[in-house]
Short mmCIF file of C-alpha atoms in Angstrom, two decimals:
data_model
loop_
_atom_site.label_atom_id
_atom_site.label_comp_id
_atom_site.label_asym_id
_atom_site.label_seq_id
_atom_site.Cartn_x
_atom_site.Cartn_y
_atom_site.Cartn_z
CA UNK Q 1 -15.23 2.96 -4.40
CA UNK Q 2 -14.33 4.60 -1.12
CA UNK Q 3 -14.66 8.37 -1.16
CA UNK Q 4 -11.04 9.50 -1.03
CA UNK Q 5 -9.61 12.34 -3.05
CA UNK Q 6 -6.12 13.75 -3.18
CA UNK Q 7 -5.00 17.16 -4.36
CA UNK Q 8 -3.11 18.12 -6.32
CA UNK Q 9 -2.84 15.02 -8.53
CA UNK Q 10 0.39 16.22 -10.09
CA UNK Q 11 2.91 18.81 -8.93
CA UNK Q 12 6.32 19.96 -10.07
CA UNK Q 13 8.25 22.12 -7.66
CA UNK Q 14 11.78 23.25 -6.96
CA UNK Q 15 14.18 22.19 -4.26
CA UNK Q 16 13.74 24.17 -1.07
CA UNK Q 17 10.11 25.15 -1.58
CA UNK Q 18 7.34 24.08 0.82
CA UNK Q 19 4.69 21.70 -0.52
CA UNK Q 20 1.39 20.60 1.01
CA UNK Q 21 -0.60 17.62 -0.21
CA UNK Q 22 -4.20 17.16 0.82
CA UNK Q 23 -6.20 14.01 1.41
CA UNK Q 24 -9.96 14.28 1.80
CA UNK Q 25 -12.34 11.45 2.74
CA UNK Q 26 -16.10 11.24 2.92
CA UNK Q 27 -16.23 7.86 4.73
CA UNK Q 28 -15.82 9.18 8.27
CA UNK Q 29 -13.03 6.64 8.87
CA UNK Q 30 -10.92 7.21 11.94
CA UNK Q 31 -7.52 6.14 10.56
CA UNK Q 32 -5.70 7.96 7.77
CA UNK Q 33 -2.26 7.22 6.35
CA UNK Q 34 0.29 8.79 4.03
CA UNK Q 35 2.56 6.50 2.00
CA UNK Q 36 5.16 7.10 -0.66
CA UNK Q 37 5.85 4.65 -3.47
CA UNK Q 38 9.18 4.47 -5.28
CA UNK Q 39 10.63 1.96 -7.77
CA UNK Q 40 12.34 -0.92 -5.97
CA UNK Q 41 10.48 -0.20 -2.76
CA UNK Q 42 7.07 -1.14 -1.56
CA UNK Q 43 4.68 1.44 -0.27
CA UNK Q 44 6.35 3.00 2.75
CA UNK Q 45 4.46 4.64 5.56
CA UNK Q 46 5.32 8.28 6.21
CA UNK Q 47 2.84 9.30 8.91
CA UNK Q 48 -0.55 8.20 10.07
CA UNK Q 49 -3.42 9.58 12.11
CA UNK Q 50 -5.71 7.79 14.52
CA UNK Q 51 -8.03 10.71 15.14
CA UNK Q 52 -8.36 14.46 14.96
CA UNK Q 53 -5.08 16.01 16.12
CA UNK Q 54 -3.67 12.51 16.81
CA UNK Q 55 -0.79 11.59 14.55
CA UNK Q 56 2.31 9.43 14.67
CA UNK Q 57 5.39 8.74 12.60
CA UNK Q 58 5.87 5.94 10.13
CA UNK Q 59 9.10 4.43 8.86
CA UNK Q 60 10.13 7.33 6.56
CA UNK Q 61 8.93 10.43 8.39
CA UNK Q 62 12.07 12.60 8.17
CA UNK Q 63 11.41 15.77 6.18
CA UNK Q 64 7.62 15.44 6.45
CA UNK Q 65 4.99 16.77 8.83
CA UNK Q 66 1.26 16.16 8.97
CA UNK Q 67 -1.83 17.74 10.42
CA UNK Q 68 -5.38 16.59 10.94
CA UNK Q 69 -7.75 19.28 12.20
CA UNK Q 70 -10.90 17.58 10.88
CA UNK Q 71 -11.88 13.93 10.51
CA UNK Q 72 -12.12 14.26 6.75
CA UNK Q 73 -8.81 16.00 5.99
CA UNK Q 74 -5.21 14.83 6.43
CA UNK Q 75 -2.47 17.14 5.19
CA UNK Q 76 1.10 16.15 4.37
CA UNK Q 77 3.68 18.96 4.30
CA UNK Q 78 7.19 18.92 2.93
CA UNK Q 79 8.72 21.90 4.72
CA UNK Q 80 11.60 22.24 2.26
CA UNK Q 81 11.31 19.84 -0.65
CA UNK Q 82 14.35 17.85 -1.79
CA UNK Q 83 14.89 15.81 -4.95
CA UNK Q 84 14.81 12.62 -2.84
CA UNK Q 85 11.17 13.39 -2.11
CA UNK Q 86 10.23 12.98 -5.76
CA UNK Q 87 7.73 10.16 -5.54
CA UNK Q 88 4.12 9.09 -5.83
CA UNK Q 89 2.24 9.81 -2.62
CA UNK Q 90 -0.82 7.80 -1.63
CA UNK Q 91 -3.28 8.54 1.10
CA UNK Q 92 -5.21 5.65 2.64
CA UNK Q 93 -8.00 5.26 5.17
CA UNK Q 94 -9.27 2.47 7.39
CA UNK Q 95 -12.18 2.26 9.75
CA UNK Q 96 -10.17 0.96 12.70
CA UNK Q 97 -6.66 -0.28 13.28
CA UNK Q 98 -7.86 -3.85 13.45
CA UNK Q 99 -9.75 -3.70 10.18
CA UNK Q 100 -7.51 -5.26 7.58
CA UNK Q 101 -8.47 -3.39 4.46
CA UNK Q 102 -7.10 0.03 3.70
CA UNK Q 103 -8.68 2.08 0.93
CA UNK Q 104 -6.33 4.20 -1.11
CA UNK Q 105 -6.74 7.53 -2.82
CA UNK Q 106 -5.70 8.02 -6.47
CA UNK Q 107 -2.22 9.29 -5.61
CA UNK Q 108 -0.25 12.50 -6.12
CA UNK Q 109 2.75 12.47 -8.43
CA UNK Q 110 5.33 14.93 -7.05
CA UNK Q 111 8.48 15.95 -8.88
CA UNK Q 112 11.10 18.04 -7.09
CA UNK Q 113 13.62 19.61 -9.47
CA UNK O 1 16.82 -7.34 4.80
CA UNK O 2 13.39 -6.12 3.68
CA UNK O 3 10.49 -7.17 5.87
CA UNK O 4 8.49 -8.39 2.87
CA UNK O 5 10.28 -9.62 -0.25
CA UNK O 6 8.88 -10.39 -3.65
CA UNK O 7 10.37 -11.22 -7.04
CA UNK O 8 9.62 -8.04 -9.01
CA UNK O 9 9.34 -9.91 -12.33
CA UNK O 10 8.01 -9.04 -14.82
CA UNK O 11 6.21 -12.27 -15.46
CA UNK O 12 5.13 -12.45 -19.10
CA UNK O 13 2.58 -15.20 -19.73
CA UNK O 14 0.12 -16.07 -22.51
CA UNK O 15 -3.61 -15.92 -21.95
CA UNK O 16 -4.89 -19.07 -20.29
CA UNK O 17 -1.63 -19.79 -18.49
CA UNK O 18 -1.31 -20.53 -14.79
CA UNK O 19 1.13 -18.31 -12.93
CA UNK O 20 2.32 -18.28 -9.33
CA UNK O 21 3.86 -15.50 -7.29
CA UNK O 22 5.78 -15.96 -4.07
CA UNK O 23 6.53 -13.71 -1.15
CA UNK O 24 8.57 -14.13 2.03
CA UNK O 25 8.27 -12.15 5.25
CA UNK O 26 10.78 -11.75 8.06
CA UNK O 27 8.64 -11.22 11.17
CA UNK O 28 7.50 -14.59 12.44
CA UNK O 29 4.95 -12.91 14.74
CA UNK O 30 2.98 -11.45 11.84
CA UNK O 31 -0.66 -12.49 11.98
CA UNK O 32 -2.39 -11.18 8.88
CA UNK O 33 -1.50 -11.47 5.23
CA UNK O 34 -2.97 -10.07 2.05
CA UNK O 35 -2.56 -9.65 -1.67
CA UNK O 36 -3.30 -6.23 -3.13
CA UNK O 37 -3.53 -5.49 -6.84
CA UNK O 38 -2.24 -2.28 -8.39
CA UNK O 39 -2.96 -1.34 -11.99
CA UNK O 40 -0.50 0.87 -13.83
CA UNK O 41 -0.51 4.40 -12.41
CA UNK O 42 -3.46 3.58 -10.15
CA UNK O 43 -3.95 3.03 -6.44
CA UNK O 44 -3.59 -0.38 -4.76
CA UNK O 45 -6.77 -2.32 -4.01
CA UNK O 46 -7.30 -5.36 -1.82
CA UNK O 47 -7.43 -8.55 -3.91
CA UNK O 48 -7.76 -11.11 -1.15
CA UNK O 49 -6.75 -12.00 2.37
CA UNK O 50 -4.56 -15.06 2.95
CA UNK O 51 -5.59 -17.60 5.56
CA UNK O 52 -3.57 -20.42 7.14
CA UNK O 53 -5.81 -23.04 5.56
CA UNK O 54 -5.43 -21.50 2.11
CA UNK O 55 -8.27 -19.81 0.33
CA UNK O 56 -9.67 -19.48 -3.14
CA UNK O 57 -11.60 -16.77 -4.92
CA UNK O 58 -12.54 -17.81 -8.43
CA UNK O 59 -9.33 -18.21 -10.42
CA UNK O 60 -7.18 -16.95 -7.56
CA UNK O 61 -5.75 -19.14 -4.80
CA UNK O 62 -3.70 -17.85 -1.88
CA UNK O 63 -1.57 -20.02 0.40
CA UNK O 64 0.30 -19.33 3.62
CA UNK O 65 3.17 -21.37 5.02
CA UNK O 66 3.95 -20.03 8.48
CA UNK O 67 6.84 -22.41 9.11
CA UNK O 68 8.68 -21.09 6.04
CA UNK O 69 7.24 -17.55 6.35
CA UNK O 70 6.10 -17.77 2.78
CA UNK O 71 2.96 -16.60 0.99
CA UNK O 72 1.87 -17.48 -2.52
CA UNK O 73 -0.72 -16.39 -5.06
CA UNK O 74 -1.79 -18.68 -7.90
CA UNK O 75 -3.72 -17.35 -10.87
CA UNK O 76 -5.33 -19.91 -13.17
CA UNK O 77 -6.56 -19.32 -16.72
CA UNK O 78 -4.90 -15.89 -16.93
CA UNK O 79 -6.86 -13.09 -18.61
CA UNK O 80 -5.55 -9.96 -20.26
CA UNK O 81 -7.28 -8.03 -17.49
CA UNK O 82 -5.08 -9.74 -14.89
CA UNK O 83 -2.12 -7.65 -16.10
CA UNK O 84 -1.12 -5.60 -13.06
CA UNK O 85 1.32 -5.46 -10.17
CA UNK O 86 0.52 -7.75 -7.25
CA UNK O 87 1.59 -6.53 -3.82
CA UNK O 88 2.24 -8.91 -0.96
CA UNK O 89 1.21 -7.27 2.31
CA UNK O 90 1.82 -8.30 5.90
CA UNK O 91 0.24 -6.76 8.94
CA UNK O 92 2.67 -6.01 11.75
CA UNK O 93 1.46 -7.40 15.04
CA UNK O 94 4.29 -7.39 17.51
CA UNK O 95 2.62 -5.95 20.60
CA UNK O 96 4.41 -2.97 22.03
CA UNK O 97 6.24 -2.26 18.79
CA UNK O 98 5.54 0.66 16.53
CA UNK O 99 4.59 -1.80 13.79
CA UNK O 100 1.43 -3.00 15.51
CA UNK O 101 -1.53 -2.84 13.19
CA UNK O 102 0.40 -1.34 10.30
CA UNK O 103 0.52 -2.79 6.81
CA UNK O 104 3.96 -3.61 5.41
CA UNK O 105 4.12 -3.82 1.64
CA UNK O 106 6.39 -5.79 -0.65
CA UNK O 107 7.66 -4.00 -3.73
CA UNK O 108 5.25 -5.91 -5.96
CA UNK O 109 5.42 -8.48 -8.75
CA UNK O 110 4.43 -7.32 -12.22
CA UNK O 111 2.33 -9.61 -14.40
CA UNK O 112 1.84 -9.05 -18.11
CA UNK O 113 -0.63 -11.36 -19.82
CA UNK O 114 -0.19 -11.50 -23.61
CA UNK O 115 -2.83 -12.46 -26.21
#
């Protein structure tokens, strides 16, 4: 299995509080992604990174920011959590953009009350 | 309209049955197609890529019909361990668009294999 960890694995928070999720990889892959997964929807891309300090928006980026200061870490921040951001968040990595397979972390289950 | 559409199921089948899942995609310029498998409360993992000529991996057969923008997955001799959600995935490849190189996921089709 690819070396990807996510922390925390579960979190319950209140509306309006800031939340940061961490993705850590040991594969030295250049590309990292944050997705959310909700019932009735496929995995939807929030943000992705194509190198240290290089990030771009996905299809559902509103309310989220990201940072990547090291190859191995990709942080997802909810500046002010809302109930609509209750979801399962997956981090993924890929070696290059043209490589087809993405490897996923175990996911973080976030509940915003 | 969703870019990748799947029948969510669930499909309930007995062990040993043959089951087929279908998926349609809206972007005719898409170049790469995949099936991922996701076990309950776990992360998705690549099951197989889908090629124009069709491809087989053991009990699993994937087919692509570009004219109809349709992808299928056939599972023969179903096992209890095949119970999972199967995600149809298309790789965006419209040059100059923000979708280039990104994976677009269907919502998944759930399979439950019963003894």
